[in-house]
Amino acid sequence: MKYKLSPIFIFLFLTSTLWSQQTALSYEVLENNIKTSKSDSIREIYASTLLLKAKKENNVLKIADGYNHLSEINSHTLSGLKYADSIIDLTATLINSKYPAEGYLQKGIQLFYLAKHNESLDNYIRALNDFQANNNTYGKVRVNHYIGLLKNSINEEKEALEIFKKNISFFESSKNKHLYKRQYLKSLFAIVDSYNRNKILDSAEIYGRMGIKESFQSHDKYLYNYFLLSYGSTKTFKGEYKVAIDSLIKGTKLLTNEKLVIAGSYLILSQAFEGLKEYSKSLLYLDKVDSLYQKNPETIFQAKESYKILLKYSQKENNPQKQLNTIKKLLKVDSIINVKHNQLSKNIVKKHDTPELILEKERIIKQLNNSYSLSKNKIIILSIVIIFLIIILLYSIRKSIINKKKFEIIKAKINSDVKEENKENLIKVTTTTTITTGIPEDLVKEIILSLEKFESSNKFSKKHYTLNTLAKELKTNSTYLSKVINATKEANFANYLNNLKVDFAIKRLSKNKQFRAYTIKAIAEDSGFNNAQSFSAAFHKKTGIYPSYFIKELNNEK
């Protein structure tokens, strides 16, 4: 006789076996298994195993982690709320960067999904205060995420969008995006939904596509169904109804306990079918929202929207009884929402927005005080900088005036073209040189006359001369030539040659506009210098200004 084991027996057997094996695993391995498992039922086994291990070892923080995982896995249910309460009971007296704040946040999340919004806000604020006290930036990002969702529920969509934008900026760091992948996907979904609510549809579609891709690539396809739904919403608002319906139906089939999301999906599907003029299907999904609300009061906001649309349909059908029934339902949910809505709105302003403004005020005051304490130093530094700039300016003006005078002196010398070539002057120079050098007078006279011929020939600009080569050309010895140059030109041989070349360049530049258009290097080479640097140095040494300035002033003359 053959016996078949029931599926439930097999499951229980495998579960108990797995459980007994996992209790020996480390917390790190268990945490990783919870994170990477694709099935919630398997994740729950690992989370329960972690909790059991922590209780055996009396590890309070790990016990809290176990409850936290179980609350997340059982989200949208009373069990999720129960586990959150267990975290708070266990860690209420701890001083820790994670707990009890994490417990209050988790409780707020579960209360939000159960439509207990005021209680949800109270827990968010407790969590936010604890995270702020412990400088837990990531914790604050998560709390603000859910406060943004609360703002959406009271039609403060613009304020919610600003919160989600700020949160998304936290994940611009690839490190944060990788480290907090699930919250990143939540923030991505929230901003898509927020763009949809604010009818910024192009941005919604861009982020929606991004969300579909990234959630699909995650190990457990976390929020993939949500991104399909939000993409369907975007396409509905854009009037692309067939694409929208396809995405919405796919996303809805993947939902399980998320009654709020299912109700929202039905509403959008109703709108999409109405866009295609398939009114019977549109009505079908509106009725589904009504049926869902009867068993799940947390879907009250979606129910209100469905009743408003159903009322329009009944008016078109001219069905008074149906109109009356729908109006009664609408008035009932309105009365409930108004009480909760008004109180929630006041509470958000009082408990979240106002404290945020106070913190901002304190930050600005502190910033102003710091600015004031630094102002004296800034004034002193600024004064020093201004004085320094004035000195530089005065120096530049003075230098410009001096350079201008030097330029005028050079021009005047060129224009006068005075040459001390008369016989009387030659005799005087010859006599003085003879006395100074001890060289016979006739030799001095001969060398001076030879130098004058050499200077007027401009050979120095074409040929490289040394003292010996010039002495040989002038048919004298280098010692006599050096002494005569020193006595008559008041310069050594090298400076004498450089001065001749500079004078040659000055005269040519003054008369020849085309020569001025040459580069400094070309002018230097045409004047007998080896390079631009030696030419500029010699020019400045003789005149007190640089050739570039001299050329600029010549070109500025009318």
Coordinates of C-alpha atoms in Angstrom, one line a residue:
M1 CA 0.0 0.0 0.0
K2 CA 1.5 3.4 -1.0
Y3 CA 1.2 6.5 1.0
K4 CA 1.6 10.1 -0.2
L5 CA 3.0 12.7 2.1
S6 CA 0.9 15.8 2.3
P7 CA 2.5 19.1 1.1
I8 CA 2.0 20.7 4.5
F9 CA 3.8 17.9 6.2
I10 CA 6.7 18.2 3.8
F11 CA 6.8 22.0 4.4
L12 CA 6.8 21.6 8.2
F13 CA 9.5 18.9 8.0
L14 CA 11.8 21.0 5.8
T15 CA 11.1 24.1 8.0
S16 CA 12.1 22.3 11.2
T17 CA 15.2 20.8 9.6
L18 CA 16.2 24.2 8.2
W19 CA 15.6 25.9 11.5
S20 CA 17.8 23.4 13.4
Q21 CA 20.6 23.9 10.9
Q22 CA 20.4 27.7 10.9
T23 CA 20.6 28.2 14.7
A24 CA 24.3 27.3 14.4
L25 CA 24.9 30.0 11.9
S26 CA 26.4 33.4 12.7
Y27 CA 24.4 36.6 12.9
E28 CA 26.2 37.9 9.8
V29 CA 25.2 34.8 7.7
L30 CA 21.6 35.0 9.0
E31 CA 21.4 38.7 8.2
N32 CA 22.7 38.1 4.7
N33 CA 20.2 35.3 4.2
I34 CA 17.3 37.5 5.3
K35 CA 18.6 40.2 2.9
T36 CA 19.1 38.0 -0.1
S37 CA 16.2 35.5 0.1
K38 CA 13.6 36.0 -2.5
S39 CA 10.7 34.5 -0.6
D40 CA 9.1 36.2 2.4
S41 CA 8.4 32.8 3.9
I42 CA 12.1 31.9 3.8
R43 CA 13.1 35.3 5.0
E44 CA 10.7 34.8 8.0
I45 CA 12.4 31.5 8.9
Y46 CA 15.8 33.1 8.9
A47 CA 14.5 36.1 10.9
S48 CA 12.8 33.8 13.4
T49 CA 16.0 31.8 13.7
L50 CA 18.0 35.0 14.3
L51 CA 15.5 35.9 17.0
L52 CA 15.7 32.5 18.7
K53 CA 19.5 32.6 18.6
A54 CA 19.6 36.1 20.1
K55 CA 17.1 35.1 22.9
K56 CA 19.3 32.1 23.8
E57 CA 22.3 34.3 24.0
N58 CA 20.4 37.1 25.7
N59 CA 21.7 39.6 23.1
V60 CA 19.3 42.5 23.4
L61 CA 20.3 44.4 20.2
K62 CA 20.1 41.2 18.1
I63 CA 16.7 40.4 19.6
A64 CA 15.6 43.8 18.5
D65 CA 17.0 43.2 15.1
G66 CA 15.0 40.0 14.9
Y67 CA 11.7 41.7 15.8
N68 CA 12.6 44.5 13.3
H69 CA 13.0 42.0 10.4
L70 CA 9.8 40.2 11.4
S71 CA 7.9 43.5 11.5
E72 CA 9.2 44.4 8.0
I73 CA 8.4 40.9 6.6
N74 CA 4.8 41.1 8.1
S75 CA 4.3 44.7 7.0
H76 CA 0.7 46.0 6.3
T77 CA -0.6 43.6 9.0
L78 CA -1.3 43.6 12.7
S79 CA 1.5 41.2 13.2
G80 CA 3.9 43.8 11.8
L81 CA 2.6 46.3 14.4
K82 CA 2.9 43.7 17.2
Y83 CA 6.6 43.1 16.4
A84 CA 7.3 46.8 16.3
D85 CA 5.8 47.1 19.8
S86 CA 8.1 44.3 20.9
I87 CA 11.1 46.4 19.8
I88 CA 10.0 49.4 21.8
D89 CA 9.2 47.4 24.9
L90 CA 12.7 45.7 24.7
T91 CA 14.8 48.8 24.0
A92 CA 12.9 51.8 25.5
T93 CA 15.6 52.4 28.1
L94 CA 18.6 51.9 25.7
I95 CA 20.8 54.8 24.6
N96 CA 21.8 53.6 21.1
S97 CA 22.1 55.1 17.6
K98 CA 19.6 52.6 16.3
Y99 CA 17.2 51.7 19.1
P100 CA 14.6 52.5 20.3
A101 CA 14.3 54.9 17.4
E102 CA 14.1 52.0 14.9
G103 CA 11.2 50.6 16.9
Y104 CA 9.2 53.9 16.8
L105 CA 9.9 54.2 13.1
Q106 CA 8.7 50.7 12.4
K107 CA 5.6 51.2 14.5
G108 CA 4.8 54.4 12.7
I109 CA 5.1 52.6 9.3
Q110 CA 2.7 49.9 10.4
L111 CA 0.2 52.4 11.8
F112 CA 0.4 54.3 8.5
Y113 CA -0.5 51.2 6.5
L114 CA -3.4 50.6 8.9
A115 CA -4.6 54.2 8.2
K116 CA -3.9 55.4 11.8
H117 CA -2.2 58.5 10.6
N118 CA -2.1 60.6 13.8
E119 CA -0.6 57.8 15.8
S120 CA 1.8 57.1 13.0
L121 CA 3.0 60.7 13.1
D122 CA 3.6 60.6 16.8
N123 CA 5.9 57.6 16.4
Y124 CA 7.7 59.2 13.5
I125 CA 8.5 62.3 15.6
R126 CA 9.8 60.1 18.4
A127 CA 12.0 58.3 16.0
L128 CA 13.2 61.5 14.3
N129 CA 14.1 63.1 17.6
D130 CA 16.1 60.0 18.6
F131 CA 17.9 59.8 15.3
Q132 CA 18.7 63.6 15.4
A133 CA 20.1 63.2 19.0
N134 CA 22.4 60.5 17.8
N135 CA 23.4 62.2 14.5
N136 CA 22.0 59.3 12.5
T137 CA 21.6 60.8 9.0
Y138 CA 20.3 57.7 7.4
G139 CA 17.7 57.3 10.1
K140 CA 16.5 60.9 9.5
V141 CA 16.2 60.2 5.8
R142 CA 13.9 57.2 6.4
V143 CA 11.7 59.1 8.9
N144 CA 11.3 62.0 6.5
H145 CA 10.4 59.5 3.7
Y146 CA 7.3 58.4 5.7
I147 CA 6.5 61.9 6.8
G148 CA 6.5 62.7 3.0
L149 CA 3.9 59.9 2.5
L150 CA 1.8 61.4 5.3
K151 CA 1.9 64.8 3.6
N152 CA 0.7 63.1 0.4
S153 CA -2.3 61.7 2.3
I154 CA -3.4 65.2 3.3
N155 CA -2.9 66.6 -0.2
E156 CA 0.3 68.5 0.6
E157 CA 1.9 67.1 -2.6
K158 CA 4.3 69.9 -3.2
E159 CA 5.8 69.8 0.3
A160 CA 6.1 66.0 0.0
L161 CA 7.9 66.3 -3.3
E162 CA 10.6 68.6 -1.7
I163 CA 11.1 66.0 1.0
F164 CA 11.6 63.2 -1.6
K165 CA 14.0 65.3 -3.7
K166 CA 16.1 65.9 -0.6
N167 CA 16.1 62.2 0.2
I168 CA 17.1 61.2 -3.4
S169 CA 20.1 63.6 -3.1
F170 CA 21.3 61.5 -0.2
F171 CA 21.5 58.5 -2.6
E172 CA 23.6 60.4 -5.2
S173 CA 26.5 58.8 -3.5
S174 CA 27.0 55.3 -5.0
K175 CA 28.1 54.1 -1.6
N176 CA 24.8 55.1 0.0
K177 CA 22.9 53.7 -2.9
H178 CA 24.6 50.3 -2.5
L179 CA 24.6 50.3 1.3
Y180 CA 20.9 51.2 1.6
K181 CA 19.6 49.6 -1.5
R182 CA 16.0 48.9 -0.3
Q183 CA 15.5 52.4 1.1
Y184 CA 17.0 53.9 -2.1
L185 CA 14.3 52.0 -4.1
K186 CA 11.7 53.2 -1.7
S187 CA 12.8 56.8 -2.2
L188 CA 12.9 56.3 -5.9
F189 CA 9.4 55.0 -5.9
A190 CA 8.2 57.8 -3.6
I191 CA 9.6 60.5 -6.0
V192 CA 7.9 58.8 -9.0
D193 CA 4.6 58.8 -7.2
S194 CA 5.2 62.4 -6.1
Y195 CA 5.9 63.6 -9.6
N196 CA 2.7 61.8 -10.7
R197 CA 0.7 63.6 -8.0
N198 CA 2.2 66.9 -9.1
K199 CA 1.6 66.1 -12.8
I200 CA 5.3 66.5 -13.6
L201 CA 4.9 63.5 -15.9
D202 CA 8.2 63.6 -17.9
S203 CA 10.2 63.4 -14.7
A204 CA 7.9 60.7 -13.4
E205 CA 8.5 58.6 -16.5
I206 CA 12.3 59.0 -16.3
Y207 CA 12.5 58.0 -12.7
G208 CA 9.9 55.3 -13.2
R209 CA 11.9 53.6 -16.0
M210 CA 15.0 53.8 -13.7
G211 CA 13.0 52.2 -10.9
I212 CA 11.7 49.4 -13.0
K213 CA 15.2 48.6 -14.2
E214 CA 16.9 48.8 -10.8
S215 CA 14.2 46.9 -8.9
F216 CA 14.1 44.1 -11.4
Q217 CA 17.9 43.8 -11.1
S218 CA 17.8 43.6 -7.3
H219 CA 18.0 40.0 -5.9
D220 CA 14.4 39.9 -4.7
K221 CA 13.0 42.3 -7.3
Y222 CA 12.1 44.6 -4.4
L223 CA 9.3 47.1 -5.3
Y224 CA 9.3 45.9 -8.9
N225 CA 5.5 45.5 -8.8
Y226 CA 5.2 49.0 -7.3
F227 CA 7.3 50.6 -10.1
L228 CA 5.1 48.8 -12.7
L229 CA 2.1 50.4 -11.0
S230 CA 3.6 53.9 -10.8
Y231 CA 4.7 53.6 -14.5
G232 CA 1.1 52.6 -15.4
S233 CA -0.2 55.7 -13.5
T234 CA 2.2 57.9 -15.4
K235 CA 1.1 56.5 -18.7
T236 CA -2.6 56.9 -17.7
F237 CA -2.0 60.6 -17.0
K238 CA -0.3 60.9 -20.3
G239 CA -3.3 59.3 -22.1
E240 CA -1.3 56.2 -23.2
Y241 CA -4.0 53.9 -21.8
K242 CA -3.2 50.6 -23.4
V243 CA 0.4 50.7 -22.2
A244 CA -0.9 51.9 -18.8
I245 CA -3.3 49.0 -18.4
D246 CA -0.7 46.4 -19.4
S247 CA 1.7 47.7 -16.7
L248 CA -1.0 48.2 -14.1
I249 CA -2.4 44.6 -14.5
K250 CA 1.1 43.1 -14.3
G251 CA 1.9 45.1 -11.2
T252 CA -1.4 44.3 -9.5
K253 CA -1.0 40.5 -10.0
L254 CA 2.2 40.7 -8.0
L255 CA 0.6 42.3 -5.0
T256 CA -0.4 40.3 -1.9
N257 CA -1.3 42.0 1.4
E258 CA -0.9 45.6 0.3
K259 CA -4.5 46.6 0.3
L260 CA -3.8 50.3 0.0
V261 CA -1.7 49.8 -3.1
I262 CA -4.2 47.4 -4.6
A263 CA -7.0 50.0 -4.1
G264 CA -4.9 52.7 -5.7
S265 CA -4.2 50.4 -8.6
Y266 CA -7.9 49.7 -9.1
L267 CA -8.6 53.4 -9.2
I268 CA -6.0 54.1 -11.9
L269 CA -7.2 51.0 -13.9
S270 CA -10.7 52.5 -13.8
Q271 CA -9.4 55.8 -15.1
A272 CA -7.5 54.0 -17.9
F273 CA -10.5 52.0 -19.1
E274 CA -12.6 55.1 -19.0
G275 CA -10.0 56.8 -21.3
L276 CA -10.6 53.9 -23.7
K277 CA -14.3 54.4 -23.3
E278 CA -14.7 50.8 -21.9
Y279 CA -17.0 52.0 -19.2
S280 CA -18.2 48.6 -17.9
K281 CA -14.6 47.7 -17.0
S282 CA -14.1 51.1 -15.5
L283 CA -17.1 50.6 -13.2
L284 CA -15.9 47.0 -12.4
Y285 CA -12.7 48.4 -10.8
L286 CA -14.6 51.1 -8.9
D287 CA -16.8 48.5 -7.4
K288 CA -13.7 46.5 -6.5
V289 CA -12.4 49.5 -4.5
D290 CA -15.8 49.7 -2.7
S291 CA -15.6 46.0 -1.8
L292 CA -12.0 46.3 -0.6
Y293 CA -13.0 49.2 1.7
Q294 CA -15.7 47.2 3.4
K295 CA -13.1 44.8 4.7
N296 CA -10.1 47.1 4.9
P297 CA -11.0 50.5 6.4
E298 CA -7.4 51.7 5.8
T299 CA -8.4 52.1 2.1
I300 CA -10.7 55.0 3.0
F301 CA -9.0 57.6 0.8
Q302 CA -9.2 55.4 -2.3
A303 CA -12.9 54.6 -1.4
K304 CA -13.7 58.3 -1.4
E305 CA -12.2 58.8 -4.8
S306 CA -14.1 55.8 -6.2
Y307 CA -17.4 57.1 -4.7
K308 CA -16.9 60.5 -6.4
I309 CA -16.5 58.8 -9.8
L310 CA -19.4 56.3 -9.1
L311 CA -21.6 59.3 -8.3
K312 CA -20.9 60.8 -11.7
Y313 CA -21.7 57.5 -13.4
S314 CA -25.0 57.1 -11.6
Q315 CA -25.9 60.7 -12.5
K316 CA -25.3 60.0 -16.2
E317 CA -27.4 56.8 -15.9
N318 CA -30.1 58.8 -14.2
N319 CA -30.3 56.2 -11.4
P320 CA -31.6 58.1 -8.3
Q321 CA -31.4 55.1 -5.9
K322 CA -27.8 54.4 -6.9
Q323 CA -27.0 58.1 -6.5
L324 CA -28.5 58.2 -3.0
N325 CA -26.5 55.1 -1.9
T326 CA -23.3 56.5 -3.3
I327 CA -23.9 59.9 -1.7
K328 CA -24.5 58.3 1.7
K329 CA -21.2 56.3 1.4
L330 CA -19.3 59.5 0.3
L331 CA -20.7 61.6 3.2
K332 CA -19.7 58.9 5.6
V333 CA -16.1 58.6 4.5
D334 CA -15.9 62.4 4.2
S335 CA -16.9 62.8 7.8
I336 CA -14.3 60.3 9.0
I337 CA -11.5 61.8 6.8
N338 CA -12.3 65.4 7.8
V339 CA -11.7 64.7 11.4
K340 CA -8.6 62.7 10.8
H341 CA -7.3 65.0 8.0
N342 CA -7.6 68.2 10.0
Q343 CA -6.0 66.8 13.1
L344 CA -3.2 65.2 11.1
S345 CA -2.5 68.4 9.2
K346 CA -2.3 70.4 12.5
N347 CA -0.1 67.7 14.1
I348 CA 2.3 67.7 11.1
V349 CA 2.8 71.4 11.3
K350 CA 3.1 71.4 15.1
K351 CA 5.2 68.3 15.5
H352 CA 7.3 68.2 12.4
D353 CA 7.3 71.4 10.3
T354 CA 7.6 73.9 13.2
P355 CA 10.4 72.0 14.9
E356 CA 12.2 71.9 11.6
L357 CA 11.8 75.6 11.2
I358 CA 13.1 76.2 14.7
L359 CA 16.1 74.1 14.0
E360 CA 16.7 76.0 10.8
K361 CA 16.4 79.3 12.8
E362 CA 18.9 78.1 15.4
R363 CA 21.3 77.1 12.6
I364 CA 21.0 80.5 10.9
I365 CA 21.5 82.3 14.2
K366 CA 24.6 80.2 14.9
Q367 CA 25.9 80.9 11.4
L368 CA 25.4 84.7 11.9
N369 CA 27.2 84.6 15.2
N370 CA 30.1 82.8 13.7
S371 CA 30.1 85.3 10.8
Y372 CA 30.1 88.2 13.3
S373 CA 33.0 86.7 15.3
L374 CA 35.0 86.4 12.1
S375 CA 34.0 89.8 10.7
K376 CA 36.8 91.7 12.5
N377 CA 39.5 89.4 11.2
K378 CA 37.9 89.7 7.7
I379 CA 37.9 93.5 7.9
I380 CA 41.6 93.5 9.0
I381 CA 42.5 91.1 6.2
L382 CA 40.4 93.0 3.7
S383 CA 42.1 96.3 4.8
I384 CA 45.6 94.8 4.3
V385 CA 44.6 93.5 0.9
I386 CA 43.2 96.9 -0.1
I387 CA 46.4 98.7 1.1
F388 CA 48.5 96.2 -0.8
L389 CA 46.5 96.7 -4.0
I390 CA 46.8 100.5 -3.6
I391 CA 50.6 100.2 -3.2
I392 CA 50.8 98.0 -6.3
L393 CA 48.6 100.5 -8.2
L394 CA 50.7 103.5 -7.1
Y395 CA 53.9 101.6 -8.0
S396 CA 52.4 100.8 -11.4
I397 CA 51.5 104.4 -12.0
R398 CA 54.9 105.7 -10.9
K399 CA 56.6 103.1 -13.0
S400 CA 54.5 104.1 -16.0
I401 CA 55.4 107.8 -15.5
I402 CA 59.1 107.0 -15.2
N403 CA 59.1 104.7 -18.3
K404 CA 57.3 107.4 -20.2
K405 CA 60.0 110.0 -19.3
K406 CA 62.7 107.5 -20.3
F407 CA 61.0 107.0 -23.7
E408 CA 60.8 110.7 -24.2
I409 CA 64.5 111.1 -23.4
I410 CA 65.4 108.4 -26.0
K411 CA 63.2 110.1 -28.6
A412 CA 64.7 113.5 -27.9
K413 CA 68.2 112.1 -28.3
I414 CA 67.3 110.5 -31.6
N415 CA 65.7 113.7 -32.9
S416 CA 68.6 115.9 -31.9
D417 CA 71.1 113.6 -33.5
V418 CA 74.0 115.4 -31.9
K419 CA 77.4 114.1 -32.9
E420 CA 80.5 115.2 -31.1
E421 CA 82.7 114.9 -34.2
N422 CA 84.4 118.3 -34.5
K423 CA 88.1 118.6 -34.5
E424 CA 88.3 120.5 -31.2
N425 CA 86.4 117.8 -29.4
L426 CA 88.6 115.1 -30.9
I427 CA 91.8 116.8 -29.7
K428 CA 90.3 117.2 -26.2
V429 CA 89.2 113.5 -26.1
T430 CA 92.6 112.4 -27.5
T431 CA 94.6 114.4 -25.0
T432 CA 92.5 113.1 -22.0
T433 CA 92.7 109.5 -23.2
T434 CA 96.5 109.8 -23.6
I435 CA 96.9 111.1 -20.1
T436 CA 94.5 108.3 -18.7
T437 CA 95.9 105.4 -20.6
G438 CA 99.5 106.3 -21.1
I439 CA 99.2 105.4 -24.8
P440 CA 101.0 107.8 -27.3
E441 CA 98.7 110.6 -28.5
D442 CA 99.0 109.7 -32.2
L443 CA 98.0 106.1 -31.5
V444 CA 95.0 107.2 -29.4
K445 CA 93.8 109.5 -32.2
E446 CA 94.1 106.7 -34.8
I447 CA 92.2 104.2 -32.7
I448 CA 89.4 106.7 -32.1
L449 CA 89.0 107.5 -35.8
S450 CA 89.0 103.8 -36.6
L451 CA 86.2 103.2 -34.0
E452 CA 84.1 105.9 -35.5
K453 CA 84.4 104.3 -39.0
F454 CA 83.5 100.9 -37.4
E455 CA 80.5 102.4 -35.7
S456 CA 79.1 104.1 -38.8
S457 CA 79.5 100.9 -40.8
N458 CA 77.1 98.9 -38.7
K459 CA 79.2 95.8 -39.1
F460 CA 78.6 94.9 -35.4
S461 CA 75.0 94.0 -36.4
K462 CA 76.1 91.4 -38.9
K463 CA 79.3 89.9 -37.5
H464 CA 80.2 88.5 -34.2
Y465 CA 83.2 90.5 -32.8
T466 CA 85.6 89.8 -30.0
L467 CA 88.2 92.3 -28.7
N468 CA 90.9 90.4 -30.6
T469 CA 89.0 90.2 -33.9
L470 CA 88.1 93.9 -33.8
A471 CA 91.7 94.9 -32.8
K472 CA 93.0 92.9 -35.7
E473 CA 90.5 94.6 -38.1
L474 CA 91.5 98.0 -36.8
K475 CA 95.2 97.1 -37.1
T476 CA 96.0 97.7 -33.5
N477 CA 96.6 95.6 -30.4
S478 CA 93.8 94.4 -28.1
T479 CA 95.3 96.0 -25.0
Y480 CA 95.4 99.5 -26.5
L481 CA 91.9 99.1 -28.0
S482 CA 90.5 98.0 -24.6
K483 CA 92.0 100.9 -22.8
V484 CA 90.8 103.5 -25.4
I485 CA 87.2 102.0 -25.3
N486 CA 87.2 102.1 -21.5
A487 CA 88.4 105.7 -21.5
T488 CA 86.3 107.1 -24.3
K489 CA 83.1 105.0 -24.1
E490 CA 83.1 104.5 -20.3
A491 CA 82.3 100.8 -20.8
N492 CA 84.1 97.5 -21.2
F493 CA 84.3 95.9 -24.7
A494 CA 81.2 93.7 -24.3
N495 CA 79.0 96.6 -23.0
Y496 CA 80.4 98.9 -25.8
L497 CA 79.2 96.4 -28.4
N498 CA 75.8 95.9 -26.8
N499 CA 75.3 99.7 -26.6
L500 CA 76.1 100.0 -30.3
K501 CA 73.6 97.2 -31.2
V502 CA 70.9 98.8 -28.9
D503 CA 71.4 102.3 -30.5
F504 CA 71.2 100.6 -33.9
A505 CA 67.9 98.9 -33.0
I506 CA 66.4 102.1 -31.5
K507 CA 67.1 104.1 -34.7
R508 CA 65.8 101.5 -36.9
L509 CA 62.6 100.9 -34.9
S510 CA 62.0 104.7 -34.8
K511 CA 62.2 105.0 -38.6
N512 CA 60.9 101.7 -39.8
K513 CA 57.2 100.7 -39.0
Q514 CA 57.7 97.3 -40.7
F515 CA 60.7 96.5 -38.4
R516 CA 58.4 97.2 -35.4
A517 CA 56.1 94.4 -36.5
Y518 CA 58.9 91.8 -36.1
T519 CA 59.1 89.6 -33.1
I520 CA 61.5 90.6 -30.3
K521 CA 63.6 87.6 -31.3
A522 CA 63.8 88.7 -34.9
I523 CA 64.7 92.3 -34.0
A524 CA 67.4 91.0 -31.6
E525 CA 68.9 88.8 -34.3
D526 CA 68.8 91.6 -36.9
S527 CA 70.6 93.9 -34.4
G528 CA 73.4 91.5 -33.8
F529 CA 72.2 89.7 -30.6
N530 CA 72.2 85.9 -30.2
N531 CA 68.7 85.8 -28.6
A532 CA 65.8 87.9 -27.4
Q533 CA 66.8 87.6 -23.7
S534 CA 70.2 89.1 -24.1
F535 CA 68.7 91.9 -26.4
S536 CA 66.0 92.8 -23.8
A537 CA 68.6 92.8 -21.0
A538 CA 71.0 95.0 -22.9
F539 CA 68.2 97.4 -24.0
H540 CA 66.9 97.7 -20.4
K541 CA 70.4 98.3 -19.0
K542 CA 71.1 101.1 -21.5
T543 CA 67.6 102.8 -21.5
G544 CA 65.8 101.7 -18.4
I545 CA 62.9 100.3 -20.4
Y546 CA 62.3 97.1 -22.3
P547 CA 62.0 97.0 -26.1
S548 CA 58.4 95.8 -26.0
Y549 CA 57.4 99.0 -24.1
F550 CA 59.5 101.2 -26.5
I551 CA 57.8 99.6 -29.5
K552 CA 54.3 100.0 -28.0
E553 CA 54.9 103.7 -27.3
L554 CA 56.2 104.2 -30.8
N555 CA 53.0 102.6 -32.2
N556 CA 50.8 104.8 -30.0
E557 CA 52.3 108.0 -31.4
K558 CA 50.2 109.8 -33.9

